[in-house]
Amino acid sequence: MDERHRVIIVGCGFGGLSAAQRLKDVDAGVTLIDRRNHHLFQPLLYQVAMSVLSTADIAWPIRHLFKDRKNIRTILGEVVGVDTQRREVDLASGATLGYDTLVLATGSTHAYFGHDEWAVHAPGLKTLEDATTIRRRILLAFEQAELDPDPDRRRALLTFTIIGGGPTGVELAGTIAELARETLRGEFSRFSVDEVRVVLVEAAPRILSGFSEKMAGYAERKLESLGVEVWKGQPVSECGPKGVTVGEKMLESRTLVWAAGVEASPAAKWISAPADKAGRVEVEPDLSVPGHPEIFVIGDTASVSMPNGDPVPGLAPAAKQQGTFVGDLLRARLTGGTEPERFVYHHRGSLATVGERDAVVEMGWFKLKGRLAWLLWGVAHIYFLIGTRSRFTVALSWFWTYLFSRRSARLITQRDALSGKPPEGEETRAVDEAPPGAQVSEVTR
Amino acid sequence: MDERHRVIIVGCGFGGLSAAQRLKDVDAGVTLIDRRNHHLFQPLLYQVAMSVLSTADIAWPIRHLFKDRKNIRTILGEVVGVDTQRREVDLASGATLGYDTLVLATGSTHAYFGHDEWAVHAPGLKTLEDATTIRRRILLAFEQAELDPDPDRRRALLTFTIIGGGPTGVELAGTIAELARETLRGEFSRFSVDEVRVVLVEAAPRILSGFSEKMAGYAERKLESLGVEVWKGQPVSECGPKGVTVGEKMLESRTLVWAAGVEASPAAKWISAPADKAGRVEVEPDLSVPGHPEIFVIGDTASVSMPNGDPVPGLAPAAKQQGTFVGDLLRARLTGGTEPERFVYHHRGSLATVGERDAVVEMGWFKLKGRLAWLLWGVAHIYFLIGTRSRFTVALSWFWTYLFSRRSARLITQRDALSGKPPEGEETRAVDEAPPGAQVSEVTR
């Protein structure tokens, strides 16, 4: 019977992965549980939604990543609860798993500010399926506009709205504008791609609140030069099948993407721990749960403050640093070393692309914008990908997009036809229907 | 008003694509209609199902392929009927399109010999969605076996059955055996990959009926050396959630793949044309429909004979040659040239891989097997891909698989978790359920 210390890590995002990597040669039985069979490189997920990258470019089978680590076991399963008394994790399959130490790294999901019914109209971007859903909706909107003789409906089909002016929203808006104006130029006969409208809606007075005013201003001007309309200072009050209402103004737009808010996974409820209003567990300085030194919460599920009182941002590097911290702490605990007492977040910088050839970068005193910033962004992201092959194929795809304005993954999948049904889990909405009574006969006259 | 001759091509597989390419600078309005937005390179689809290639590697947006051809228009739509009197094509959206010449290149679909209810248990391989469905089922079976303490259920989960011993069946069986024995070796703790069974079922007395007896024998021995059991001479009498019945024998197998039979798309019904028992339209020597010189049927939807009376096989090169023939005929008709009278099929050869490092090739008198044949197969397929980028990424993926036994697209997508629901259109079956009462607690003890 295996008498080793049992560590369970739930979630294999950046946090869980980093924690597991620090434990790969420790004399403990480590079990990694994830609902997915793959680790996902979320910072590039928007490029899958925008047909630039393939799903496989940014996802790796978790099992394979730990293939040679005999003390690490991978389980594909969904955790639905934790019994902190008996120290057991409950899986959706009905199975239970006992732990001595538990690390919760279950991330966050979209938050619709109490309007969950908006989700079907304005999908967010967290999983590979989210990305292919958004990709399908965007590409279908163009195809439907090509078939629709009604100018009003066509205008609504060619209006794309991104809700939320953080880095993801800015990256989506810039990339969709370039998709329309460059990649698709000359491919449609019923409309000109110059008719395409891309609207970025931000409730706050300015976009990119994580950046300096100057850089945000640059990004905004750059977006506008790409043809994106930036609407600031008014929140979205309604999302529906016809479009979005911003303040009092109704914008007819058949394709909406949600990049406005996230909330933590329900891990706080599993362990009945105090949480902030976004659902994040308020952890101790060493990232353990108050009263439970054997449970740690990291990444987007944890509420951690910086010395100045500001919250640690929900970014990949923060999750990674927390995972590494907890991994090192457990390694020290198991080997009798000195446990670090306090997690300190090191902010390496903020980066966001603006379209396919421009970016803004702020790393402390170092600020950079334009083509060179984009290059730096690209190199940094390639560096953090896993494995030579992904680095190679991602670089190749960017090269292609950059040089030829081509996108290598322009696929509408998971639906049979224009008249087919959307995949399970995605409700039918107006945008997915064939234009009623579309008369295309004049086309071939 | 455009007074040009109106050509409609339905279906953008190998046949439709080739026909359209021949018409790209003719003074006629060509409309290409497909249910999908992409042309698919079907000969490599099995590699998507087997996690070797990514979906985007073998699919290209049709609209982009004809971007610079102003006389060719692309429509994403589903044809549901043809009015041969009024010369109109009916789309599922309710729209109609008039033609002067119609080319039907709508391909084929799986045939279950009157047992359509088998489809949910034994999916076939025709579309990108089919490939990702089969990929998901295979990868999930391994994940579930890892969680299941019951040896009988585990045995059923680790038994993979391919029904049909043609090239696709042989390629699938060989590749799945190598996936299990090489790529996945050492990644699971509850079972050894040597427990995996791959069974190839063929009703006829031998596999690969399109090849010589000698080459088929070689392929069979090679498959057996990879660990595939080849069951010959008995048809499948039942497919169900628990497995497959071959003759009288019940084989418990939770993952079945159908590669046994195809039938033509319903084009013959649309035009009320005489069809053979597989639903293929019996066309004239020039591939036109009897009594309708303005309608052509090509590819898997057409029944064409070779001079010796044998049917032209349902292969990509045959569809391509027919598309080119009809394109040339129309070009001659429109420009006042001499129309070719009779389509003659040139059989370039038969190729099939046996696992990832072996193949059989027969090109007339030239026969080749083994590593060199595999290399020839690879070069031929790379050559026929579209565009430098795909050639590059496919070659790279093969290189990776060949050298490191890694697979770059091992993704379980379109389901939320083990306990989640399968995507729309795919019925729940036993294999998709979490193992009931699976107790994994001893794992971490």
XYZ file of N, CA and C in Angstrom, chain A residues 338-445:
324
model
N 12.472 24.724 4.775
C 11.773 25.890 5.328
C 10.700 26.359 4.345
N 9.481 26.404 4.812
C 8.397 26.824 3.930
C 8.407 28.333 3.741
N 8.244 28.813 2.513
C 8.111 30.260 2.321
C 6.815 30.739 2.988
N 6.848 31.949 3.554
C 5.700 32.390 4.348
C 4.685 33.205 3.586
N 5.148 33.851 2.517
C 4.274 34.834 1.893
C 4.521 34.852 0.390
N 3.440 34.751 -0.351
C 3.547 34.856 -1.801
C 3.697 36.315 -2.201
N 4.693 36.591 -3.023
C 4.878 37.957 -3.525
C 4.781 37.924 -5.048
N 3.849 38.710 -5.565
C 3.639 38.729 -7.010
C 4.623 39.682 -7.678
N 5.274 39.190 -8.718
C 6.168 40.041 -9.508
C 5.494 40.335 -10.839
N 5.103 41.562 -11.034
C 4.440 41.929 -12.280
C 5.490 42.121 -13.369
N 5.466 41.211 -14.341
C 6.479 41.273 -15.403
C 6.110 42.270 -16.479
N 4.829 42.580 -16.568
C 4.443 43.529 -17.602
C 3.070 43.241 -18.142
N 2.576 44.195 -18.912
C 1.276 44.037 -19.561
C 1.495 44.124 -21.065
N 0.869 43.214 -21.788
C 1.016 43.194 -23.243
C -0.351 43.001 -23.875
N -0.570 43.660 -24.990
C -1.797 43.414 -25.765
C -1.519 43.750 -27.214
N -1.989 42.890 -28.116
C -1.844 43.212 -29.536
C -2.991 44.119 -29.958
N -2.713 44.943 -30.953
C -3.744 45.790 -31.546
C -3.709 45.483 -33.037
N -4.592 44.584 -33.458
C -4.509 44.095 -34.823
C -3.349 43.116 -34.952
N -2.982 42.830 -36.180
C -1.995 41.777 -36.409
C -0.559 42.274 -36.521
N -0.357 43.557 -36.472
C 0.995 44.073 -36.689
C 1.381 45.135 -35.676
N 0.634 45.235 -34.601
C 0.868 46.298 -33.645
C 0.556 45.791 -32.241
N 1.183 46.403 -31.243
C 0.926 45.997 -29.862
C 1.319 47.120 -28.926
N 0.859 46.999 -27.662
C 1.332 47.888 -26.606
C 1.932 47.010 -25.512
N 3.079 47.426 -25.018
C 3.807 46.673 -24.004
C 4.239 47.633 -22.907
N 3.956 47.266 -21.646
C 4.457 48.044 -20.512
C 5.094 47.089 -19.525
N 6.392 47.258 -19.297
C 7.090 46.425 -18.320
C 7.831 47.361 -17.388
N 7.142 47.740 -16.299
C 7.754 48.705 -15.392
C 7.998 50.020 -16.116
N 9.237 50.483 -16.058
C 9.568 51.754 -16.711
C 9.643 51.620 -18.233
N 9.739 50.384 -18.697
C 9.910 50.143 -20.125
C 8.559 50.107 -20.830
N 8.360 51.049 -21.747
C 7.107 51.085 -22.495
C 7.415 51.050 -23.985
N 6.616 50.295 -24.707
C 6.885 50.155 -26.127
C 5.558 50.008 -26.858
N 5.475 50.610 -28.039
C 4.267 50.436 -28.836
C 4.658 50.309 -30.300
N 3.707 49.803 -31.118
C 3.964 49.718 -32.548
C 4.487 48.356 -32.970
N 5.149 48.342 -34.123
C 5.612 47.109 -34.748
C 6.600 46.349 -33.864
N 7.497 47.084 -33.227
C 8.513 46.446 -32.402
C 7.880 45.805 -31.160
N 6.881 46.485 -30.602
C 6.165 45.926 -29.451
C 5.460 44.638 -29.849
N 4.924 44.625 -31.064
C 4.245 43.422 -31.564
C 5.243 42.271 -31.676
N 6.420 42.581 -32.156
C 7.460 41.563 -32.288
C 7.838 41.002 -30.908
N 7.972 41.909 -29.947
C 8.292 41.492 -28.582
C 7.180 40.611 -28.015
N 5.932 41.031 -28.250
C 4.785 40.243 -27.819
C 4.850 38.844 -28.428
N 5.145 38.796 -29.726
C 5.206 37.509 -30.420
C 6.284 36.603 -29.860
N 7.460 37.153 -29.664
C 8.572 36.358 -29.140
C 8.241 35.843 -27.739
N 7.656 36.725 -26.902
C 7.308 36.316 -25.539
C 6.298 35.172 -25.556
N 5.311 35.263 -26.434
C 4.285 34.219 -26.455
C 4.809 32.911 -27.030
N 5.618 33.010 -28.066
C 6.228 31.794 -28.618
C 7.063 31.108 -27.524
N 7.780 31.923 -26.762
C 8.649 31.391 -25.719
C 7.866 30.583 -24.689
N 6.674 31.066 -24.348
C 5.906 30.403 -23.289
C 5.060 29.230 -23.784
N 5.019 29.006 -25.089
C 4.327 27.818 -25.587
C 5.090 26.572 -25.153
N 4.421 25.423 -25.215
C 5.061 24.184 -24.785
C 5.511 23.393 -26.007
N 6.796 23.095 -26.088
C 7.283 22.193 -27.123
C 7.691 22.899 -28.407
N 8.683 22.336 -29.041
C 9.221 22.881 -30.284
C 8.174 22.939 -31.385
N 7.367 21.890 -31.457
C 6.438 21.809 -32.558
C 5.426 22.952 -32.541
N 4.832 23.219 -31.377
C 3.854 24.306 -31.275
C 4.505 25.638 -31.597
N 5.708 25.848 -31.086
C 6.399 27.106 -31.361
C 6.553 27.301 -32.859
N 6.910 26.209 -33.502
C 7.149 26.240 -34.926
C 5.868 26.531 -35.705
N 4.802 25.798 -35.393
C 3.578 25.979 -36.174
C 2.924 27.326 -35.888
N 2.995 27.791 -34.644
C 2.419 29.102 -34.337
C 3.193 30.197 -35.071
N 4.511 30.119 -35.019
C 5.323 31.120 -35.716
C 5.014 31.112 -37.215
N 4.856 29.915 -37.758
C 4.545 29.781 -39.176
C 3.190 30.409 -39.509
N 2.203 30.150 -38.659
C 0.872 30.723 -38.907
C 0.910 32.246 -38.856
N 1.668 32.785 -37.920
C 1.767 34.244 -37.820
C 2.446 34.832 -39.042
N 3.497 34.173 -39.444
C 4.246 34.576 -40.616
C 3.300 34.664 -41.816
N 2.497 33.630 -41.974
C 1.545 33.552 -43.075
C 0.531 34.689 -43.011
N -0.020 34.862 -41.813
C -1.032 35.906 -41.641
C -0.419 37.276 -41.889
N 0.772 37.474 -41.362
C 1.444 38.756 -41.448
C 1.822 39.083 -42.888
N 2.395 38.110 -43.565
C 2.888 38.372 -44.920
C 1.789 38.389 -45.968
N 0.872 37.434 -45.874
C -0.095 37.265 -46.953
C -1.522 37.614 -46.541
N -1.694 38.035 -45.273
C -3.046 38.292 -44.756
C -3.942 37.081 -44.919
N -3.361 35.884 -44.888
C -4.191 34.691 -44.974
C -4.402 34.140 -43.581
N -5.488 33.433 -43.398
C -5.716 32.776 -42.111
C -5.852 31.298 -42.401
N -5.119 30.528 -41.637
C -5.025 29.118 -41.997
C -6.133 28.261 -41.423
N -6.963 28.792 -40.555
C -7.970 27.937 -39.905
C -9.369 28.534 -40.049
N -9.710 28.909 -41.281
C -11.027 29.503 -41.526
C -12.067 28.424 -41.724
N -12.405 27.722 -40.657
C -13.291 26.578 -40.776
C -14.579 26.809 -40.007
N -15.683 26.540 -40.676
C -16.962 26.501 -39.984
C -17.229 25.041 -39.685
N -17.126 24.655 -38.426
C -17.339 23.246 -38.089
C -18.473 23.119 -37.085
N -18.827 21.869 -36.809
C -19.883 21.553 -35.839
C -21.238 22.099 -36.243
N -21.473 22.192 -37.520
C -22.853 22.378 -37.951
C -22.928 21.854 -39.365
N -24.085 21.366 -39.711
C -24.175 20.623 -40.945
C -24.300 21.532 -42.144
N -24.953 22.642 -41.962
C -25.206 23.536 -43.090
C -25.782 24.808 -42.520
N -26.033 25.739 -43.359
C -26.687 26.965 -42.931
C -27.998 26.652 -42.236
N -28.697 25.645 -42.749
C -30.009 25.344 -42.200
C -29.930 24.311 -41.086
N -28.730 23.860 -40.786
C -28.593 22.833 -39.765
C -28.757 23.398 -38.376
N -28.732 22.507 -37.433
C -28.891 22.935 -36.049
C -27.534 23.209 -35.423
N -27.482 24.154 -34.478
C -26.211 24.402 -33.801
C -25.881 23.236 -32.876
N -24.653 23.112 -32.467
C -24.290 21.989 -31.619
C -24.934 22.090 -30.243
N -24.979 20.979 -29.596
C -25.544 20.881 -28.252
C -24.892 21.917 -27.350
N -25.679 22.491 -26.454
C -25.113 23.429 -25.501
C -25.139 24.854 -26.009
N -25.360 24.997 -27.283
C -25.456 26.351 -27.824
C -26.865 26.530 -28.338
N -27.573 27.457 -27.796
C -28.969 27.599 -28.174
C -29.091 28.251 -29.542
N -30.156 27.914 -30.180
C -30.416 28.531 -31.473
C -30.630 30.024 -31.279
N -30.047 30.792 -32.113
C -30.327 32.220 -32.076
C -30.494 32.711 -33.492
N -31.012 33.898 -33.598
C -31.379 34.396 -34.908
C -30.215 34.356 -35.893
N -29.038 34.647 -35.400
C -27.905 34.757 -36.319
C -27.576 33.440 -36.988
N -28.001 32.334 -36.349
C -27.667 31.036 -36.917
C -28.678 30.563 -37.945
N -29.718 31.355 -38.137
C -30.718 30.941 -39.101
C -30.374 31.447 -40.491
N -30.846 30.724 -41.468
C -30.689 31.199 -42.838
C -31.544 32.446 -42.982
N -31.101 33.405 -43.742
C -31.900 34.610 -43.918
C -33.250 34.232 -44.501
N -34.346 34.590 -43.830
C -35.659 34.178 -44.309
C -35.942 34.782 -45.680
N -36.374 33.927 -46.569
C -36.771 34.393 -47.880
C -35.655 34.999 -48.711
N -34.435 34.648 -48.378
C -33.324 35.200 -49.146
C -33.479 34.814 -50.614
N -33.465 35.763 -51.470
C -33.609 35.501 -52.900
C -32.254 35.707 -53.545
N -31.668 34.634 -53.976
C -30.359 34.792 -54.594
C -30.441 34.628 -56.094
N -31.688 34.561 -56.609
C -31.814 34.235 -58.028
C -31.188 35.291 -58.924
N -31.201 36.527 -58.492
C -30.633 37.541 -59.399
C -29.132 37.371 -59.586
N -28.553 36.684 -58.635
C -27.118 36.467 -58.708
C -26.706 35.805 -60.013
N -27.483 34.812 -60.381
C -27.068 34.021 -61.532
C -27.818 34.405 -62.799
N -28.591 35.440 -62.708
C -29.266 35.899 -63.924
C -28.282 36.558 -64.870
